[in-house]
Coordinates of C-alpha atoms in Angstrom, one line a residue:
M1 CA 9.5 -18.3 -13.5
K2 CA 11.3 -19.2 -10.3
I3 CA 13.1 -16.3 -8.6
I4 CA 16.4 -17.3 -7.0
A5 CA 17.7 -13.8 -6.3
I6 CA 16.5 -10.2 -5.9
V7 CA 15.3 -8.6 -9.1
S8 CA 18.3 -7.1 -10.6
G9 CA 20.5 -7.5 -13.5
I10 CA 23.4 -5.3 -14.7
L11 CA 23.6 -4.8 -18.4
T12 CA 26.8 -2.8 -18.3
A13 CA 28.8 -1.4 -15.4
L14 CA 28.8 2.3 -16.1
A15 CA 29.9 5.1 -13.8
M16 CA 27.3 7.8 -14.2
T17 CA 25.4 10.5 -12.4
I18 CA 21.8 9.6 -11.7
A19 CA 19.0 12.2 -11.7
I20 CA 17.2 11.6 -8.5
L21 CA 14.5 13.5 -6.6
V22 CA 15.8 13.5 -3.0
S23 CA 19.1 14.4 -1.6
L24 CA 19.4 12.4 1.6
P25 CA 21.7 12.2 4.6
T26 CA 23.0 8.6 5.0
P27 CA 22.5 7.1 8.5
Y28 CA 25.2 4.5 8.0
E29 CA 28.6 4.8 6.3
Y30 CA 29.1 3.0 3.0
S31 CA 31.7 3.1 0.4
P32 CA 30.7 5.0 -2.7
E33 CA 28.8 2.7 -5.1
E34 CA 28.7 2.8 -8.9
A35 CA 25.2 3.4 -10.2
Y36 CA 23.7 1.2 -12.8
S37 CA 20.9 2.2 -15.1
P38 CA 19.5 -0.6 -17.3
T39 CA 17.1 0.6 -20.0
D40 CA 14.5 -2.0 -19.0
P41 CA 13.8 -3.9 -15.8
P42 CA 16.6 -6.4 -15.3
A43 CA 15.8 -10.1 -15.6
L44 CA 14.6 -11.6 -12.3
E45 CA 17.3 -14.4 -12.4
A46 CA 20.2 -12.1 -12.9
P47 CA 22.7 -11.9 -10.0
L48 CA 23.6 -8.7 -8.2
P49 CA 27.1 -7.4 -8.0
R50 CA 28.3 -8.1 -4.4
T51 CA 29.7 -4.6 -4.0
A52 CA 26.4 -2.6 -4.2
R53 CA 23.2 -2.3 -2.3
A54 CA 20.5 -4.3 -4.1
D55 CA 18.0 -1.4 -4.3
G56 CA 20.6 0.9 -5.9
D57 CA 20.8 -1.4 -8.9
V58 CA 17.1 -1.6 -9.8
M59 CA 15.9 1.4 -11.8
V60 CA 12.2 2.3 -11.6
R61 CA 10.4 4.5 -14.0
V62 CA 7.9 6.6 -12.1
L63 CA 5.1 8.8 -13.5
L64 CA 5.0 12.1 -11.5
S65 CA 2.9 15.1 -12.5
G66 CA 2.7 13.9 -16.1
A67 CA 6.5 13.3 -16.5
V68 CA 8.3 10.0 -16.3
V69 CA 11.3 10.1 -13.9
E70 CA 13.8 7.3 -13.6
M71 CA 15.3 6.6 -10.1
S72 CA 16.7 3.8 -8.1
M73 CA 14.5 1.5 -6.2
E74 CA 16.1 2.8 -3.0
Q75 CA 15.1 6.4 -3.9
Y76 CA 11.6 5.4 -5.0
L77 CA 10.9 3.5 -1.7
I78 CA 12.0 6.5 0.4
G79 CA 9.3 8.6 -1.4
V80 CA 6.7 5.9 -1.0
V81 CA 7.2 5.2 2.7
A82 CA 7.3 8.9 3.4
A83 CA 3.9 9.4 1.6
E84 CA 2.2 6.2 2.8
M85 CA 3.1 5.8 6.5
P86 CA 3.6 8.2 9.3
V87 CA 7.3 8.6 10.1
S88 CA 6.4 8.3 13.8
F89 CA 5.3 4.7 13.4
E90 CA 7.5 1.9 14.9
F91 CA 10.7 1.1 13.0
H92 CA 9.6 -2.4 12.2
A93 CA 6.3 -1.1 10.8
L94 CA 8.3 1.2 8.6
K95 CA 10.4 -1.7 7.4
A96 CA 7.3 -3.8 6.7
Q97 CA 6.0 -0.9 4.6
A98 CA 9.3 -0.7 2.7
V99 CA 9.2 -4.4 1.9
A100 CA 5.5 -4.2 0.8
A101 CA 6.2 -1.2 -1.4
R102 CA 9.3 -2.8 -2.9
T103 CA 7.4 -6.0 -3.6
D104 CA 4.4 -4.1 -5.1
A105 CA 6.7 -2.2 -7.4
L106 CA 8.5 -5.4 -8.6
H107 CA 5.1 -7.0 -9.2
K108 CA 4.1 -4.1 -11.5
M109 CA 7.5 -4.2 -13.2
H110 CA 7.7 -7.9 -13.9
V111 CA 4.3 -9.6 -13.4
S112 CA 1.5 -7.2 -14.1
P113 CA 2.4 -4.0 -15.8
R114 CA 0.0 -1.1 -15.5
M115 CA -2.0 -0.5 -18.7
Q116 CA -2.8 3.0 -17.5
H117 CA 0.7 4.2 -18.0
P118 CA 2.8 1.7 -20.1
E119 CA 5.6 4.2 -20.3
A120 CA 6.2 4.0 -16.5
H121 CA 6.4 1.1 -14.1
V122 CA 4.5 2.9 -11.4
C123 CA 2.9 6.3 -10.7
G124 CA 2.6 8.6 -7.7
D125 CA -1.3 8.5 -7.7
F126 CA -2.5 6.3 -4.9
T127 CA -5.8 5.6 -6.7
C128 CA -3.7 3.8 -9.4
C129 CA -0.5 2.7 -7.8
V130 CA 0.8 4.2 -4.5
A131 CA 1.4 7.7 -3.2
F132 CA 4.9 9.2 -3.5
S133 CA 6.5 12.2 -1.8
T134 CA 9.1 14.3 -3.6
D135 CA 11.9 15.9 -1.7
E136 CA 10.1 19.2 -2.0
R137 CA 7.0 17.8 -0.4
M138 CA 8.9 16.2 2.4
R139 CA 10.8 19.4 3.2
E140 CA 7.5 21.3 3.2
K141 CA 5.8 18.8 5.4
W142 CA 8.6 18.2 7.9
G143 CA 10.4 21.6 8.0
D144 CA 13.2 21.6 10.6
N145 CA 12.6 17.9 11.2
Y146 CA 13.3 16.9 7.6
N147 CA 16.8 15.5 8.2
E148 CA 15.7 13.4 11.2
H149 CA 12.6 12.1 9.5
V150 CA 14.0 11.3 6.1
S151 CA 17.0 9.6 7.7
R152 CA 14.7 7.3 9.7
I153 CA 12.8 6.3 6.6
H154 CA 16.1 5.8 4.6
S155 CA 17.3 3.6 7.4
A156 CA 14.2 1.4 7.2
V157 CA 14.7 1.1 3.4
I158 CA 18.4 0.2 3.8
A159 CA 17.7 -2.3 6.6
T160 CA 15.5 -4.3 4.3
D161 CA 17.6 -3.7 1.2
G162 CA 16.4 -5.9 -1.7
V163 CA 14.1 -8.1 0.3
F164 CA 10.7 -8.8 -1.2
L165 CA 7.8 -11.2 -0.9
A166 CA 7.1 -14.0 -3.4
Y167 CA 4.4 -16.6 -4.0
S168 CA 5.0 -19.4 -6.4
G169 CA 8.3 -17.7 -7.4
E170 CA 6.9 -14.3 -8.3
P171 CA 6.7 -11.0 -6.5
I172 CA 3.2 -10.7 -5.0
L173 CA 0.7 -7.9 -5.4
A174 CA 1.5 -6.5 -1.9
V175 CA -1.4 -4.1 -1.4
F176 CA -1.9 -2.4 1.9
H177 CA -4.4 -0.1 3.6
A178 CA -4.7 2.3 6.6
S179 CA -6.6 0.2 9.1
S180 CA -8.9 -2.9 9.3
A181 CA -12.0 -3.5 11.3
G182 CA -10.6 -6.5 13.2
M183 CA -10.1 -8.5 10.0
T184 CA -8.6 -7.8 6.6
E185 CA -10.6 -8.5 3.5
T186 CA -10.2 -11.3 0.9
S187 CA -9.1 -9.8 -2.4
G188 CA -11.8 -11.6 -4.3
N189 CA -14.4 -9.6 -2.4
V190 CA -13.0 -6.3 -3.6
W191 CA -11.5 -7.0 -7.0
M192 CA -12.1 -9.7 -9.7
A193 CA -9.0 -11.7 -8.9
D194 CA -8.9 -13.7 -5.7
K195 CA -5.2 -14.0 -4.8
P196 CA -4.3 -16.9 -2.5
Y197 CA -1.9 -14.7 -0.5
L198 CA -4.5 -12.0 0.0
Q199 CA -7.0 -13.7 2.2
S200 CA -8.9 -12.5 5.3
V201 CA -6.8 -12.6 8.5
E202 CA -7.0 -11.1 11.9
S203 CA -5.8 -7.5 12.5
P204 CA -5.3 -6.0 16.0
E205 CA -6.9 -2.5 15.5
T206 CA -9.5 -1.2 17.9
Q207 CA -11.2 2.2 18.3
Y208 CA -9.2 2.8 21.4
V209 CA -5.8 2.8 19.7
V210 CA -6.4 4.0 16.1
P211 CA -7.5 7.6 15.5
G212 CA -10.6 7.8 13.4
F213 CA -11.2 4.1 13.6
V214 CA -15.0 4.7 13.9
S215 CA -16.4 7.5 11.7
A216 CA -19.9 8.7 10.9
M217 CA -21.0 10.5 7.8
T218 CA -24.5 12.0 7.4
V219 CA -26.3 12.9 4.1
S220 CA -29.8 14.2 3.6
V221 CA -32.4 11.8 2.3
S222 CA -32.8 13.9 -0.8
D223 CA -29.0 13.7 -1.5
F224 CA -29.0 10.0 -0.8
I225 CA -31.8 9.3 -3.3
Q226 CA -30.2 11.6 -5.9
T227 CA -26.8 10.0 -5.6
V228 CA -28.1 6.5 -5.9
S229 CA -30.5 7.3 -8.7
G230 CA -27.8 9.1 -10.6
T231 CA -25.8 5.8 -10.7
Y232 CA -28.7 3.4 -10.7
P233 CA -31.6 4.9 -12.6
N234 CA -33.7 1.8 -12.0
A235 CA -33.7 2.3 -8.3
V236 CA -37.1 3.1 -6.9
F237 CA -37.7 4.9 -3.6
T238 CA -41.3 4.7 -2.5
D239 CA -43.0 6.2 0.5
D240 CA -42.1 3.0 2.4
E241 CA -38.6 3.8 3.7
E242 CA -38.1 0.2 4.9
T243 CA -37.7 -0.8 1.2
W244 CA -34.9 1.6 0.5
I245 CA -32.0 -0.3 2.0
T246 CA -32.5 -4.0 2.2
D247 CA -30.8 -7.4 1.8
M248 CA -27.5 -6.4 3.3
I249 CA -25.0 -9.3 2.9
Y250 CA -21.7 -9.2 4.7
T251 CA -18.4 -10.9 4.0
E252 CA -16.5 -13.0 6.5
S253 CA -14.5 -9.9 7.5
G254 CA -17.6 -7.9 8.4
R255 CA -17.8 -5.7 5.3
I256 CA -20.8 -5.2 3.1
A257 CA -20.5 -7.6 0.1
H258 CA -23.7 -6.3 -1.5
L259 CA -27.1 -4.8 -0.6
S260 CA -30.2 -3.6 -2.3
L261 CA -30.8 0.1 -2.7
G262 CA -34.2 1.0 -4.0
G263 CA -34.6 -2.6 -5.3
V264 CA -31.3 -2.6 -7.2
Q265 CA -28.4 -4.8 -6.0
V266 CA -25.3 -2.8 -5.3
S267 CA -21.8 -4.1 -4.3
G268 CA -20.2 -2.8 -1.1
T269 CA -17.3 -1.3 -3.1
A270 CA -19.8 0.5 -5.3
L271 CA -21.5 1.9 -2.2
R272 CA -18.2 3.1 -0.8
A273 CA -17.3 4.8 -4.1
M274 CA -20.8 6.5 -4.4
F275 CA -20.6 8.1 -1.0
D276 CA -16.8 8.3 -0.5
L277 CA -17.0 6.2 2.6
R278 CA -13.8 5.3 4.5
S279 CA -14.5 1.6 4.2
T280 CA -17.1 -1.0 3.4
A281 CA -17.2 -2.1 7.0
V282 CA -20.3 0.1 7.4
S283 CA -23.7 0.2 9.0
I284 CA -26.5 2.4 7.6
A285 CA -29.3 4.0 9.5
L286 CA -32.3 6.1 8.4
L287 CA -32.9 8.9 11.0
D288 CA -35.7 11.3 10.2
D289 CA -34.6 13.0 7.0
E290 CA -31.0 11.8 7.1
V291 CA -29.0 8.7 6.2
V292 CA -26.1 8.0 8.6
F293 CA -23.2 5.8 7.5
T294 CA -21.0 4.5 10.3
T295 CA -17.7 3.0 9.1
H296 CA -14.9 1.1 10.9
G297 CA -11.4 1.2 9.6
F298 CA -10.1 3.0 6.6
G299 CA -9.3 1.6 3.1
H300 CA -10.1 -1.4 0.9
G301 CA -9.0 -3.7 3.7
V302 CA -6.9 -6.0 1.6
G303 CA -3.3 -7.0 2.5
M304 CA -1.3 -5.3 5.2
S305 CA -3.0 -2.9 7.6
Q306 CA -0.6 -0.1 8.3
H307 CA -2.1 0.7 11.8
G308 CA -2.2 -3.0 12.5
A309 CA 1.5 -3.3 11.5
N310 CA 2.3 -0.5 13.9
I311 CA 0.4 -2.1 16.8
M312 CA 2.1 -5.4 16.1
A313 CA 5.5 -3.7 16.1
Q314 CA 4.7 -2.0 19.4
N315 CA 4.0 -5.5 20.7
G316 CA 7.4 -6.7 19.7
K317 CA 6.8 -8.3 16.3
T318 CA 9.5 -7.9 13.7
Y319 CA 8.8 -6.7 10.2
R320 CA 9.0 -10.3 8.9
E321 CA 6.5 -11.5 11.4
I322 CA 4.2 -8.6 10.5
L323 CA 4.3 -9.4 6.8
L324 CA 3.8 -13.1 7.2
A325 CA 0.8 -12.4 9.3
Y326 CA -0.9 -10.3 6.6
Y327 CA 0.2 -12.1 3.4
T328 CA -0.7 -15.8 3.4
G329 CA 1.7 -18.5 2.3
V330 CA 4.4 -16.1 1.0
E331 CA 8.2 -16.4 1.3
F332 CA 10.9 -13.9 1.6
V333 CA 13.4 -13.5 -1.2
E334 CA 16.8 -12.2 -0.2
P335 CA 19.3 -10.2 -2.2
V336 CA 22.6 -11.7 -3.2
A337 CA 24.5 -8.5 -2.3
V338 CA 26.3 -8.6 1.1
I339 CA 24.8 -6.1 3.5
P340 CA 26.1 -5.6 7.1
Q341 CA 24.2 -7.9 9.4
S342 CA 24.1 -5.2 12.0
I343 CA 21.3 -3.3 10.0
R344 CA 19.3 -6.4 9.1
S345 CA 18.0 -7.1 12.6

């Protein structure tokens, strides 16, 4: 299905009051817009009315604390960017995050619905979809700086209104993570599907500019053996400690693809889950009666690195350059609606 416009379709033009989660100050002046609330996601080919912001016309069903809440894409993105990226990051990094989150939501709405919650397009659980901050949470976190911070995020969302990333005519799975260890990871090394646009690329983070880039975690030998044996009962830990951790194979990005623990082959992602490691870019050392895991970066490593995006923005890269650097072979899809050029720079 070839997309020729931003995902939106207006079933019926209805003036109505929308139940939304966040009451926001508007950083730019716009004429009041009619709100549209289609029952289902609009068809991808449907044109937008030229009088409205694109994100205001796409309604997203979000699962929050067990309840499905319907809100505009614009409202949804404000909550996601607020939860997923520090508001202090460079403005072009915030814009890159807004586009990635918009694209990811559209992918879940139209390409690959989430089986975990068929009643909702997305949820606010980062282990399933992405994190989401409600207005209450933002006010609690930011206090007196609420207006300033939420306005900055709102501006980033509006500045990229409706723009998303596509590959072969469809919104991509625009995943992201906190920081990479010099290279992002190929999706096929983490999940079953190897996406052509989620390949390993360079990322500019170093331990000198990213807090917590290098992190060490120590567990006792007894806890290590108990944890591994609990997941892999066939693992055998003899008196010869050199046989405990062997055959470590790394991916091209420097992350553990798989290794042998007690004679059982374990994937790097399984190792990370067992010990709640910050990433699979990890080295392991046996020191006396302890096992030390030293990790680099934070997250699964696939797609856009948020700290990498911030560093690139600090170095003068635009949000478009940032996104093209992390997602291979994609193209930008623009909304039909007319938005002032002054906020699209």
